[in-house]
Amino acid sequence: MRILIQKFGGTSLSTDHAREHVIHHISRERSNGLAVVVVVSAMGRKGDPYATDTLLQLIRNNGDKLPMRERDMLLGCGEIISAAALCSLLIASGIPSVVLTGGQAGIITDEQYGQARIKQIHPDKVLGHLGAGKVVIVTGFQGSTAQGDTTTLGRGGSDTSATALGAALRAEMVDIYTDVNGILTADPRIVEEAKPLSVVSYAEICNMARQGAKVIHPRAVEIAQQARIPLRVRSTFSNETGTLVTDSAELKAELNVKDRHVTGIAHVSGITQITVKAIEGRNDVQLQVFQSMAKHHISVDFINVTPSGAIYTVYDHDAERAVNVLKDGGFAPSAINGCAKVSVIGGGMNGEPGVMARIVEALTEQGISIMQSADSNTTIWVLVREADMAEALRSLHAKFELHR
């Protein structure tokens, strides 16, 4: 069988109009001779009746003491409702279909409720239904322990379900349907000239996702990369093919795509920069600083360590706690709230002279100070004031001519 995985997010299933588009996409791919597995999220977003955040609020409103095992049982209900509704619509449209929970689809996880990791997948039941000519609808975001208890995979879990099933079934492609037409060069709410990307690499989309582009979960991309399965990020509301995620030179050549030094610009706001200076006579400052952050479960990022101390960032909501922890440890930290991390991402920048120079040039021309910087093979990060973030994104987008 030629197998295709289609994953539909909450906004793709939240209205009658949206579900009509979902039926259309499933029907079209079946007409193309593909056996289709559909992975669904819970309908809608926070405030909608069956959304995951709404179910979480139900727990808070009723004592807020539900154990994690039972919590996962409740949170899996949103996807079951989506799957049942879609199954009914497909059968009404003359398309045979069947619903499987994550556990029934063979997704076996560890017992880390709320953040379970997939250990193995036994897709025999899925293959049996596909062989009988049915569309198999699988509830995303969930799996089962070896003992049969329901688990959830954490935020972005439906994306992970889709790519993991794609790997287990050796699917030709995994299509991730959202409310935007693929991956853009920047956030269109800030950069009006942002353009859709036809192709990106796995590494590029992983970095874009980690740095604020909330199109697909990085863990899902990593699974697809390991299995060498191409992804497409597409709009539920159009027939356009969206953005292809692949490292395949053959696929890129087929689409006549040329590598570019910079692919896109991403951002994360709500960040605080913390500076801790070394104390004379002590050579364990950096060790004590980061051990204290780890002990209090404070996530750190953008780390620069020098003999004179350490500079790093935390989220604004952790800043006061982080500063107090440091003071309790005998340090005198300084903190700058209201910062933003801007990321310039591109698989072609490694070894290419002048990329950092153009970043500095773009920001200097706008009078924007760089508070900190770091780099990797595919990304250069700069820390700026949040008040300067929008202008920084626009100026970098223009400097690297991403609108073309």
mmCIF file of C-alpha atoms in Angstrom:
data_model
loop_
_atom_site.group_PDB
_atom_site.id
_atom_site.type_symbol
_atom_site.label_atom_id
_atom_site.label_comp_id
_atom_site.label_asym_id
_atom_site.label_seq_id
_atom_site.Cartn_x
_atom_site.Cartn_y
_atom_site.Cartn_z
ATOM 1 C CA MET A 1 0.000 0.000 0.000
ATOM 2 C CA ARG A 2 0.973 3.597 -0.583
ATOM 3 C CA ILE A 3 0.219 5.183 2.782
ATOM 4 C CA LEU A 4 -0.322 8.855 3.580
ATOM 5 C CA ILE A 5 -0.671 10.327 7.081
ATOM 6 C CA GLN A 6 -2.882 13.395 7.427
ATOM 7 C CA LYS A 7 -2.877 15.286 10.734
ATOM 8 C CA PHE A 8 -5.614 17.850 11.415
ATOM 9 C CA GLY A 9 -5.280 20.321 14.274
ATOM 10 C CA GLY A 10 -7.985 21.739 16.485
ATOM 11 C CA THR A 11 -8.897 24.680 14.235
ATOM 12 C CA SER A 12 -9.273 22.288 11.290
ATOM 13 C CA LEU A 13 -12.034 20.422 13.135
ATOM 14 C CA SER A 14 -13.778 23.145 15.130
ATOM 15 C CA THR A 15 -16.552 24.183 12.689
ATOM 16 C CA ASP A 16 -18.834 22.575 10.118
ATOM 17 C CA HIS A 17 -17.112 24.617 7.391
ATOM 18 C CA ALA A 18 -13.641 23.444 8.470
ATOM 19 C CA ARG A 19 -14.723 19.804 8.663
ATOM 20 C CA GLU A 20 -16.059 20.005 5.097
ATOM 21 C CA HIS A 21 -12.522 20.896 3.985
ATOM 22 C CA VAL A 22 -11.126 17.970 5.988
ATOM 23 C CA ILE A 23 -13.493 15.555 4.219
ATOM 24 C CA HIS A 24 -12.415 17.038 0.875
ATOM 25 C CA HIS A 25 -8.693 16.481 1.588
ATOM 26 C CA ILE A 26 -9.263 12.882 2.680
ATOM 27 C CA SER A 27 -11.453 12.121 -0.339
ATOM 28 C CA ARG A 28 -8.944 13.669 -2.757
ATOM 29 C CA GLU A 29 -6.035 11.563 -1.504
ATOM 30 C CA ARG A 30 -8.099 8.370 -1.616
ATOM 31 C CA SER A 31 -8.943 9.205 -5.230
ATOM 32 C CA ASN A 32 -5.193 9.449 -5.843
ATOM 33 C CA GLY A 33 -4.829 5.816 -4.792
ATOM 34 C CA LEU A 34 -3.451 6.413 -1.294
ATOM 35 C CA ALA A 35 -4.393 4.559 1.871
ATOM 36 C CA VAL A 36 -5.095 7.299 4.408
ATOM 37 C CA VAL A 37 -4.456 7.438 8.147
ATOM 38 C CA VAL A 38 -5.919 10.541 9.780
ATOM 39 C CA VAL A 39 -4.560 11.798 13.098
ATOM 40 C CA VAL A 40 -6.793 14.295 14.911
ATOM 41 C CA SER A 41 -6.410 16.802 17.723
ATOM 42 C CA ALA A 42 -9.128 17.964 20.086
ATOM 43 C CA MET A 43 -11.576 20.428 18.531
ATOM 44 C CA GLY A 44 -10.917 24.141 18.899
ATOM 45 C CA ARG A 45 -8.796 26.070 21.336
ATOM 46 C CA LYS A 46 -9.017 27.305 24.911
ATOM 47 C CA GLY A 47 -12.628 28.069 25.817
ATOM 48 C CA ASP A 48 -14.123 25.716 23.251
ATOM 49 C CA PRO A 49 -16.050 22.826 24.876
ATOM 50 C CA TYR A 50 -13.711 19.932 24.045
ATOM 51 C CA ALA A 51 -10.323 21.681 23.801
ATOM 52 C CA THR A 52 -7.480 20.362 25.961
ATOM 53 C CA ASP A 53 -7.168 23.650 27.878
ATOM 54 C CA THR A 54 -10.894 23.551 28.627
ATOM 55 C CA LEU A 55 -10.568 20.044 30.069
ATOM 56 C CA LEU A 56 -7.635 21.217 32.186
ATOM 57 C CA GLN A 57 -9.766 24.052 33.533
ATOM 58 C CA LEU A 58 -12.444 21.491 34.451
ATOM 59 C CA ILE A 59 -9.884 19.829 36.736
ATOM 60 C CA ARG A 60 -8.939 23.162 38.325
ATOM 61 C CA ASN A 61 -12.580 23.970 38.958
ATOM 62 C CA ASN A 62 -13.108 20.645 40.721
ATOM 63 C CA GLY A 63 -10.543 20.463 43.475
ATOM 64 C CA ASP A 64 -7.429 20.475 41.254
ATOM 65 C CA LYS A 65 -6.232 17.215 42.854
ATOM 66 C CA LEU A 66 -6.705 14.748 40.003
ATOM 67 C CA PRO A 67 -3.766 12.272 39.837
ATOM 68 C CA MET A 68 -1.723 12.325 36.633
ATOM 69 C CA ARG A 69 -2.950 8.895 35.500
ATOM 70 C CA GLU A 70 -6.599 9.956 35.739
ATOM 71 C CA ARG A 71 -5.750 13.368 34.292
ATOM 72 C CA ASP A 72 -4.474 11.693 31.127
ATOM 73 C CA MET A 73 -7.672 9.657 30.913
ATOM 74 C CA LEU A 74 -9.672 12.905 30.869
ATOM 75 C CA LEU A 75 -7.388 14.792 28.473
ATOM 76 C CA GLY A 76 -7.645 12.006 25.895
ATOM 77 C CA CYS A 77 -11.409 12.610 25.618
ATOM 78 C CA GLY A 78 -11.042 15.671 23.357
ATOM 79 C CA GLU A 79 -9.361 13.678 20.595
ATOM 80 C CA ILE A 80 -11.888 10.838 20.935
ATOM 81 C CA ILE A 81 -14.745 13.303 20.373
ATOM 82 C CA SER A 82 -12.993 14.751 17.286
ATOM 83 C CA ALA A 83 -12.362 11.267 15.883
ATOM 84 C CA ALA A 84 -15.944 10.088 16.434
ATOM 85 C CA ALA A 85 -17.426 13.192 14.784
ATOM 86 C CA LEU A 86 -15.111 12.872 11.781
ATOM 87 C CA CYS A 87 -15.834 9.148 11.451
ATOM 88 C CA SER A 88 -19.577 9.837 11.295
ATOM 89 C CA LEU A 89 -19.093 12.514 8.638
ATOM 90 C CA LEU A 90 -16.888 10.261 6.502
ATOM 91 C CA ILE A 91 -19.360 7.371 6.597
ATOM 92 C CA ALA A 92 -22.184 9.777 5.750
ATOM 93 C CA SER A 93 -20.082 10.822 2.726
ATOM 94 C CA GLY A 94 -19.722 7.198 1.603
ATOM 95 C CA ILE A 95 -16.149 6.775 2.871
ATOM 96 C CA PRO A 96 -15.670 3.714 5.118
ATOM 97 C CA SER A 97 -13.733 4.605 8.261
ATOM 98 C CA VAL A 98 -12.853 3.375 11.726
ATOM 99 C CA VAL A 99 -11.626 5.061 14.925
ATOM 100 C CA LEU A 100 -8.661 3.812 16.958
ATOM 101 C CA THR A 101 -7.336 5.365 20.141
ATOM 102 C CA GLY A 102 -3.580 5.826 20.330
ATOM 103 C CA GLY A 103 -3.282 2.614 22.335
ATOM 104 C CA GLN A 104 -5.490 0.677 19.918
ATOM 105 C CA ALA A 105 -3.322 1.949 17.061
ATOM 106 C CA GLY A 106 -0.352 0.299 18.764
ATOM 107 C CA ILE A 107 1.369 3.368 20.245
ATOM 108 C CA ILE A 108 3.092 2.067 23.397
ATOM 109 C CA THR A 109 4.647 4.629 25.738
ATOM 110 C CA ASP A 110 6.443 4.808 29.051
ATOM 111 C CA GLU A 111 4.521 5.694 32.223
ATOM 112 C CA GLN A 112 5.492 9.378 32.359
ATOM 113 C CA TYR A 113 1.900 10.649 32.457
ATOM 114 C CA GLY A 114 1.469 14.063 30.851
ATOM 115 C CA GLN A 115 4.792 13.871 28.986
ATOM 116 C CA ALA A 116 4.947 10.250 27.846
ATOM 117 C CA ARG A 117 7.566 9.112 25.369
ATOM 118 C CA ILE A 118 6.808 6.591 22.646
ATOM 119 C CA LYS A 119 8.724 3.341 23.196
ATOM 120 C CA GLN A 120 7.402 1.347 20.231
ATOM 121 C CA ILE A 121 4.527 1.126 17.765
ATOM 122 C CA HIS A 122 2.710 -2.062 16.706
ATOM 123 C CA PRO A 123 0.744 -0.968 13.611
ATOM 124 C CA ASP A 124 -0.831 -4.337 12.733
ATOM 125 C CA LYS A 125 -4.376 -3.224 13.544
ATOM 126 C CA VAL A 126 -3.956 -0.034 11.487
ATOM 127 C CA LEU A 127 -2.614 -2.029 8.528
ATOM 128 C CA GLY A 128 -5.510 -4.480 8.774
ATOM 129 C CA HIS A 129 -8.106 -1.718 8.516
ATOM 130 C CA LEU A 130 -6.223 -0.007 5.672
ATOM 131 C CA GLY A 131 -6.117 -3.325 3.834
ATOM 132 C CA ALA A 132 -9.896 -3.516 4.176
ATOM 133 C CA GLY A 133 -10.199 -0.173 2.370
ATOM 134 C CA LYS A 134 -11.014 1.985 5.399
ATOM 135 C CA VAL A 135 -9.764 5.386 6.432
ATOM 136 C CA VAL A 136 -8.189 4.869 9.858
ATOM 137 C CA ILE A 137 -8.774 7.785 12.237
ATOM 138 C CA VAL A 138 -6.313 7.773 15.142
ATOM 139 C CA THR A 139 -6.657 9.962 18.214
ATOM 140 C CA GLY A 140 -3.517 12.079 18.390
ATOM 141 C CA PHE A 141 -1.672 13.188 21.530
ATOM 142 C CA GLN A 142 -2.128 9.849 23.264
ATOM 143 C CA GLY A 143 -0.796 6.355 23.642
ATOM 144 C CA SER A 144 -0.946 3.519 26.132
ATOM 145 C CA THR A 145 1.378 1.944 28.652
ATOM 146 C CA ALA A 146 2.202 -1.737 28.375
ATOM 147 C CA GLN A 147 -0.415 -2.247 31.107
ATOM 148 C CA GLY A 148 -3.134 -0.556 29.029
ATOM 149 C CA ASP A 149 -3.343 2.806 30.813
ATOM 150 C CA THR A 150 -3.928 5.896 28.653
ATOM 151 C CA THR A 151 -1.040 8.370 28.455
ATOM 152 C CA THR A 152 -0.661 11.762 26.783
ATOM 153 C CA LEU A 153 2.429 12.924 24.899
ATOM 154 C CA GLY A 154 2.601 16.566 26.001
ATOM 155 C CA ARG A 155 2.160 19.739 23.975
ATOM 156 C CA GLY A 156 2.425 19.131 20.245
ATOM 157 C CA GLY A 157 1.653 15.479 20.880
ATOM 158 C CA SER A 158 -0.642 15.075 17.877
ATOM 159 C CA ASP A 159 2.201 16.108 15.558
ATOM 160 C CA THR A 160 4.363 13.497 17.268
ATOM 161 C CA SER A 161 1.642 10.847 16.879
ATOM 162 C CA ALA A 162 1.434 11.591 13.147
ATOM 163 C CA THR A 163 5.150 11.364 12.371
ATOM 164 C CA ALA A 164 5.667 8.334 14.634
ATOM 165 C CA LEU A 165 2.857 6.488 12.843
ATOM 166 C CA GLY A 166 4.324 7.625 9.545
ATOM 167 C CA ALA A 167 7.652 6.060 10.501
ATOM 168 C CA ALA A 168 6.076 2.811 11.722
ATOM 169 C CA LEU A 169 3.896 2.479 8.613
ATOM 170 C CA ARG A 170 6.645 3.608 6.209
ATOM 171 C CA ALA A 171 4.325 6.247 4.830
ATOM 172 C CA GLU A 172 5.163 8.151 1.665
ATOM 173 C CA MET A 173 4.401 11.488 3.300
ATOM 174 C CA VAL A 174 3.039 13.108 6.453
ATOM 175 C CA ASP A 175 0.763 16.100 5.850
ATOM 176 C CA ILE A 176 0.309 18.495 8.788
ATOM 177 C CA TYR A 177 -2.798 20.632 8.191
ATOM 178 C CA THR A 178 -3.108 23.954 10.012
ATOM 179 C CA ASP A 179 -4.874 27.285 9.566
ATOM 180 C CA VAL A 180 -1.926 28.813 7.638
ATOM 181 C CA ASN A 181 -0.654 27.915 4.189
ATOM 182 C CA GLY A 182 2.694 26.444 5.143
ATOM 183 C CA ILE A 183 5.730 27.945 6.836
ATOM 184 C CA LEU A 184 6.456 31.633 6.285
ATOM 185 C CA THR A 185 9.740 33.536 6.323
ATOM 186 C CA ALA A 186 8.579 35.442 9.437
ATOM 187 C CA ASP A 187 5.489 36.091 11.535
ATOM 188 C CA PRO A 188 3.068 37.804 9.091
ATOM 189 C CA ARG A 189 1.419 39.673 11.985
ATOM 190 C CA ILE A 190 4.680 41.586 12.403
ATOM 191 C CA VAL A 191 6.354 41.398 8.986
ATOM 192 C CA GLU A 192 3.793 42.190 6.311
ATOM 193 C CA GLU A 193 6.161 41.080 3.543
ATOM 194 C CA ALA A 194 6.577 37.555 4.969
ATOM 195 C CA LYS A 195 6.363 34.942 2.212
ATOM 196 C CA PRO A 196 5.510 31.216 2.211
ATOM 197 C CA LEU A 197 8.486 28.884 1.863
ATOM 198 C CA SER A 198 8.238 26.091 -0.699
ATOM 199 C CA VAL A 199 10.923 23.877 0.894
ATOM 200 C CA VAL A 200 12.842 23.874 4.195
ATOM 201 C CA SER A 201 15.211 21.339 5.731
ATOM 202 C CA TYR A 202 14.459 19.341 8.870
ATOM 203 C CA ALA A 203 17.119 21.296 10.781
ATOM 204 C CA GLU A 204 15.715 24.633 9.659
ATOM 205 C CA ILE A 205 12.130 23.860 10.662
ATOM 206 C CA CYS A 206 13.294 22.399 14.000
ATOM 207 C CA ASN A 207 15.107 25.635 14.770
ATOM 208 C CA MET A 208 12.198 27.764 13.579
ATOM 209 C CA ALA A 209 9.808 25.768 15.772
ATOM 210 C CA ARG A 210 12.065 26.021 18.815
ATOM 211 C CA GLN A 211 12.537 29.752 18.298
ATOM 212 C CA GLY A 212 8.885 30.725 18.206
ATOM 213 C CA ALA A 213 7.391 29.606 14.866
ATOM 214 C CA LYS A 214 4.534 27.494 16.259
ATOM 215 C CA VAL A 215 3.700 25.507 13.143
ATOM 216 C CA ILE A 216 4.894 22.015 14.085
ATOM 217 C CA HIS A 217 6.460 20.492 17.189
ATOM 218 C CA PRO A 218 10.260 19.956 16.989
ATOM 219 C CA ARG A 219 9.992 16.405 18.392
ATOM 220 C CA ALA A 220 7.720 15.456 15.480
ATOM 221 C CA VAL A 221 10.240 16.798 12.975
ATOM 222 C CA GLU A 222 13.069 14.869 14.618
ATOM 223 C CA ILE A 223 11.123 11.609 14.239
ATOM 224 C CA ALA A 224 10.427 12.340 10.567
ATOM 225 C CA GLN A 225 14.087 13.174 9.972
ATOM 226 C CA GLN A 226 15.282 9.934 11.568
ATOM 227 C CA ALA A 227 12.830 7.944 9.433
ATOM 228 C CA ARG A 228 13.625 10.043 6.310
ATOM 229 C CA ILE A 229 9.918 10.720 5.726
ATOM 230 C CA PRO A 230 9.088 14.035 4.045
ATOM 231 C CA LEU A 231 6.566 16.344 5.734
ATOM 232 C CA ARG A 232 4.253 18.936 4.261
ATOM 233 C CA VAL A 233 2.776 21.784 6.273
ATOM 234 C CA ARG A 234 -0.458 22.749 4.526
ATOM 235 C CA SER A 235 -3.594 24.813 4.971
ATOM 236 C CA THR A 236 -6.843 23.013 5.673
ATOM 237 C CA PHE A 237 -8.654 25.721 3.746
ATOM 238 C CA SER A 238 -6.891 25.446 0.377
ATOM 239 C CA ASN A 239 -5.564 22.858 -2.062
ATOM 240 C CA GLU A 240 -2.076 24.369 -2.194
ATOM 241 C CA THR A 241 0.778 22.020 -1.315
ATOM 242 C CA GLY A 242 2.227 24.330 1.352
ATOM 243 C CA THR A 243 5.791 23.833 2.595
ATOM 244 C CA LEU A 244 7.753 20.638 2.027
ATOM 245 C CA VAL A 245 10.152 19.652 4.830
ATOM 246 C CA THR A 246 12.939 17.408 3.542
ATOM 247 C CA ASP A 247 16.693 17.007 3.158
ATOM 248 C CA SER A 248 16.269 15.102 -0.096
ATOM 249 C CA ALA A 249 18.363 16.647 -2.877
ATOM 250 C CA GLU A 250 16.192 14.787 -5.393
ATOM 251 C CA LEU A 251 12.960 16.367 -4.129
ATOM 252 C CA LYS A 252 14.576 19.810 -4.056
ATOM 253 C CA ALA A 253 15.839 19.383 -7.607
ATOM 254 C CA GLU A 254 12.399 18.230 -8.721
ATOM 255 C CA LEU A 255 10.914 21.457 -7.330
ATOM 256 C CA ASN A 256 13.794 23.549 -8.736
ATOM 257 C CA VAL A 257 14.605 24.955 -5.293
ATOM 258 C CA LYS A 258 17.939 26.699 -4.756
ATOM 259 C CA ASP A 259 19.600 26.825 -1.351
ATOM 260 C CA ARG A 260 19.676 30.242 0.333
ATOM 261 C CA HIS A 261 21.896 31.440 3.156
ATOM 262 C CA VAL A 262 18.966 32.612 5.301
ATOM 263 C CA THR A 263 15.572 30.905 5.194
ATOM 264 C CA GLY A 264 13.560 32.721 7.844
ATOM 265 C CA ILE A 265 13.412 34.899 10.941
ATOM 266 C CA ALA A 266 11.794 33.762 14.199
ATOM 267 C CA HIS A 267 11.362 35.330 17.611
ATOM 268 C CA VAL A 268 10.574 34.645 21.261
ATOM 269 C CA SER A 269 9.501 37.473 23.542
ATOM 270 C CA GLY A 270 8.996 37.752 27.309
ATOM 271 C CA ILE A 271 12.644 37.131 28.235
ATOM 272 C CA THR A 272 14.840 38.472 31.045
ATOM 273 C CA GLN A 273 18.622 38.730 30.799
ATOM 274 C CA ILE A 274 20.468 37.943 34.033
ATOM 275 C CA THR A 275 24.109 38.841 34.696
ATOM 276 C CA VAL A 276 26.069 37.338 37.601
ATOM 277 C CA LYS A 277 29.596 38.565 38.242
ATOM 278 C CA ALA A 278 32.300 36.357 39.672
ATOM 279 C CA ILE A 279 33.145 36.807 43.349
ATOM 280 C CA GLU A 280 36.783 37.363 44.194
ATOM 281 C CA GLY A 281 38.333 34.296 45.735
ATOM 282 C CA ARG A 282 35.655 31.922 44.420
ATOM 283 C CA ASN A 283 36.107 29.772 41.322
ATOM 284 C CA ASP A 284 32.768 27.961 41.504
ATOM 285 C CA VAL A 285 30.462 30.837 40.564
ATOM 286 C CA GLN A 286 29.203 29.362 37.292
ATOM 287 C CA LEU A 287 28.685 25.945 38.888
ATOM 288 C CA GLN A 288 26.680 27.389 41.781
ATOM 289 C CA VAL A 289 24.597 29.623 39.506
ATOM 290 C CA PHE A 290 23.435 26.894 37.133
ATOM 291 C CA GLN A 291 23.052 24.248 39.817
ATOM 292 C CA SER A 292 20.738 26.618 41.691
ATOM 293 C CA MET A 293 18.671 27.237 38.547
ATOM 294 C CA ALA A 294 18.369 23.491 37.920
ATOM 295 C CA LYS A 295 17.451 22.790 41.558
ATOM 296 C CA HIS A 296 14.551 25.256 41.342
ATOM 297 C CA HIS A 297 13.435 24.019 37.884
ATOM 298 C CA ILE A 298 14.153 27.334 36.156
ATOM 299 C CA SER A 299 14.851 26.921 32.443
ATOM 300 C CA VAL A 300 17.908 28.851 31.213
ATOM 301 C CA ASP A 301 18.894 29.842 27.686
ATOM 302 C CA PHE A 302 21.302 32.048 25.745
ATOM 303 C CA ILE A 303 24.194 31.132 28.051
ATOM 304 C CA ASN A 304 27.553 32.951 27.934
ATOM 305 C CA VAL A 305 30.117 31.851 30.520
ATOM 306 C CA THR A 306 33.397 33.756 31.005
ATOM 307 C CA PRO A 307 36.011 33.934 33.784
ATOM 308 C CA SER A 308 34.293 37.125 34.966
ATOM 309 C CA GLY A 309 30.888 35.459 35.489
ATOM 310 C CA ALA A 310 27.838 34.330 33.558
ATOM 311 C CA ILE A 311 25.144 35.910 31.431
ATOM 312 C CA TYR A 312 21.996 33.988 30.543
ATOM 313 C CA THR A 313 18.275 34.413 30.009
ATOM 314 C CA VAL A 314 15.107 33.108 31.665
ATOM 315 C CA TYR A 315 11.456 33.708 30.865
ATOM 316 C CA ASP A 316 10.005 36.852 32.414
ATOM 317 C CA HIS A 317 7.630 34.791 34.549
ATOM 318 C CA ASP A 318 10.631 33.050 36.176
ATOM 319 C CA ALA A 319 12.783 36.171 36.534
ATOM 320 C CA GLU A 320 11.852 37.288 40.043
ATOM 321 C CA ARG A 321 12.238 33.768 41.412
ATOM 322 C CA ALA A 322 15.592 33.349 39.653
ATOM 323 C CA VAL A 323 16.932 36.616 41.079
ATOM 324 C CA ASN A 324 15.799 35.702 44.596
ATOM 325 C CA VAL A 325 17.435 32.270 44.345
ATOM 326 C CA LEU A 326 20.717 33.920 43.318
ATOM 327 C CA LYS A 327 20.544 36.458 46.126
ATOM 328 C CA ASP A 328 19.912 33.674 48.629
ATOM 329 C CA GLY A 329 23.106 32.072 47.318
ATOM 330 C CA GLY A 330 25.137 35.162 48.122
ATOM 331 C CA PHE A 331 25.267 36.640 44.604
ATOM 332 C CA ALA A 332 24.358 40.150 43.461
ATOM 333 C CA PRO A 333 22.660 39.561 40.080
ATOM 334 C CA SER A 334 21.432 42.249 37.724
ATOM 335 C CA ALA A 335 18.372 41.643 35.557
ATOM 336 C CA ILE A 336 16.954 43.312 32.472
ATOM 337 C CA ASN A 337 13.308 42.457 31.866
ATOM 338 C CA GLY A 338 11.349 42.815 28.640
ATOM 339 C CA CYS A 339 13.813 41.346 26.158
ATOM 340 C CA ALA A 340 13.290 39.257 23.033
ATOM 341 C CA LYS A 341 15.379 36.657 21.227
ATOM 342 C CA VAL A 342 15.473 37.091 17.462
ATOM 343 C CA SER A 343 16.734 34.140 15.420
ATOM 344 C CA VAL A 344 18.134 34.256 11.894
ATOM 345 C CA ILE A 345 17.840 30.726 10.496
ATOM 346 C CA GLY A 346 19.287 29.151 7.379
ATOM 347 C CA GLY A 347 20.914 25.896 6.414
ATOM 348 C CA GLY A 348 23.205 27.703 3.963
ATOM 349 C CA MET A 349 24.835 30.106 6.429
ATOM 350 C CA ASN A 350 27.384 27.633 7.828
ATOM 351 C CA GLY A 351 30.823 28.754 6.644
ATOM 352 C CA GLU A 352 29.385 31.685 4.687
ATOM 353 C CA PRO A 353 31.287 34.909 5.457
ATOM 354 C CA GLY A 354 29.382 38.103 6.173
ATOM 355 C CA VAL A 355 26.114 36.835 7.653
ATOM 356 C CA MET A 356 26.777 38.264 11.114
ATOM 357 C CA ALA A 357 28.021 41.485 9.560
ATOM 358 C CA ARG A 358 24.704 41.923 7.735
ATOM 359 C CA ILE A 359 22.761 41.216 10.939
ATOM 360 C CA VAL A 360 24.725 43.877 12.827
ATOM 361 C CA GLU A 361 24.366 46.272 9.906
ATOM 362 C CA ALA A 362 20.584 45.824 9.717
ATOM 363 C CA LEU A 363 20.086 46.424 13.441
ATOM 364 C CA THR A 364 22.588 49.286 13.681
ATOM 365 C CA GLU A 365 20.840 51.111 10.838
ATOM 366 C CA GLN A 366 17.682 51.096 12.978
ATOM 367 C CA GLY A 367 19.488 52.104 16.176
ATOM 368 C CA ILE A 368 18.836 48.714 17.784
ATOM 369 C CA SER A 369 21.368 47.527 20.374
ATOM 370 C CA ILE A 370 22.446 43.886 20.461
ATOM 371 C CA MET A 371 22.545 42.817 24.104
ATOM 372 C CA GLN A 372 23.889 39.318 23.491
ATOM 373 C CA SER A 373 24.500 36.914 20.623
ATOM 374 C CA ALA A 374 25.173 33.236 19.942
ATOM 375 C CA ASP A 375 25.298 30.959 16.914
ATOM 376 C CA SER A 376 25.114 27.385 15.636
ATOM 377 C CA ASN A 377 25.498 25.779 12.215
ATOM 378 C CA THR A 378 22.047 26.899 11.092
ATOM 379 C CA THR A 379 21.087 29.775 13.415
ATOM 380 C CA ILE A 380 22.380 33.093 14.732
ATOM 381 C CA TRP A 381 20.567 34.474 17.773
ATOM 382 C CA VAL A 382 20.563 38.058 19.002
ATOM 383 C CA LEU A 383 18.976 39.437 22.170
ATOM 384 C CA VAL A 384 17.279 42.822 21.857
ATOM 385 C CA ARG A 385 14.843 44.900 23.851
ATOM 386 C CA GLU A 386 11.283 43.684 23.320
ATOM 387 C CA ALA A 387 10.318 47.218 22.333
ATOM 388 C CA ASP A 388 12.762 46.887 19.401
ATOM 389 C CA MET A 389 11.714 43.363 18.407
ATOM 390 C CA ALA A 390 9.217 44.195 15.655
ATOM 391 C CA GLU A 391 11.580 46.631 13.957
ATOM 392 C CA ALA A 392 14.430 44.123 14.294
ATOM 393 C CA LEU A 393 12.365 41.434 12.544
ATOM 394 C CA ARG A 394 11.371 43.781 9.721
ATOM 395 C CA SER A 395 14.881 45.120 9.187
ATOM 396 C CA LEU A 396 16.467 41.649 9.128
ATOM 397 C CA HIS A 397 13.777 40.344 6.791
ATOM 398 C CA ALA A 398 14.515 43.207 4.412
ATOM 399 C CA LYS A 399 18.328 42.948 4.745
ATOM 400 C CA PHE A 400 18.309 39.299 3.672
ATOM 401 C CA GLU A 401 15.689 39.987 0.958
ATOM 402 C CA LEU A 402 13.375 37.268 2.227
ATOM 403 C CA HIS A 403 10.424 38.964 0.535
ATOM 404 C CA ARG A 404 11.772 37.888 -2.871
#
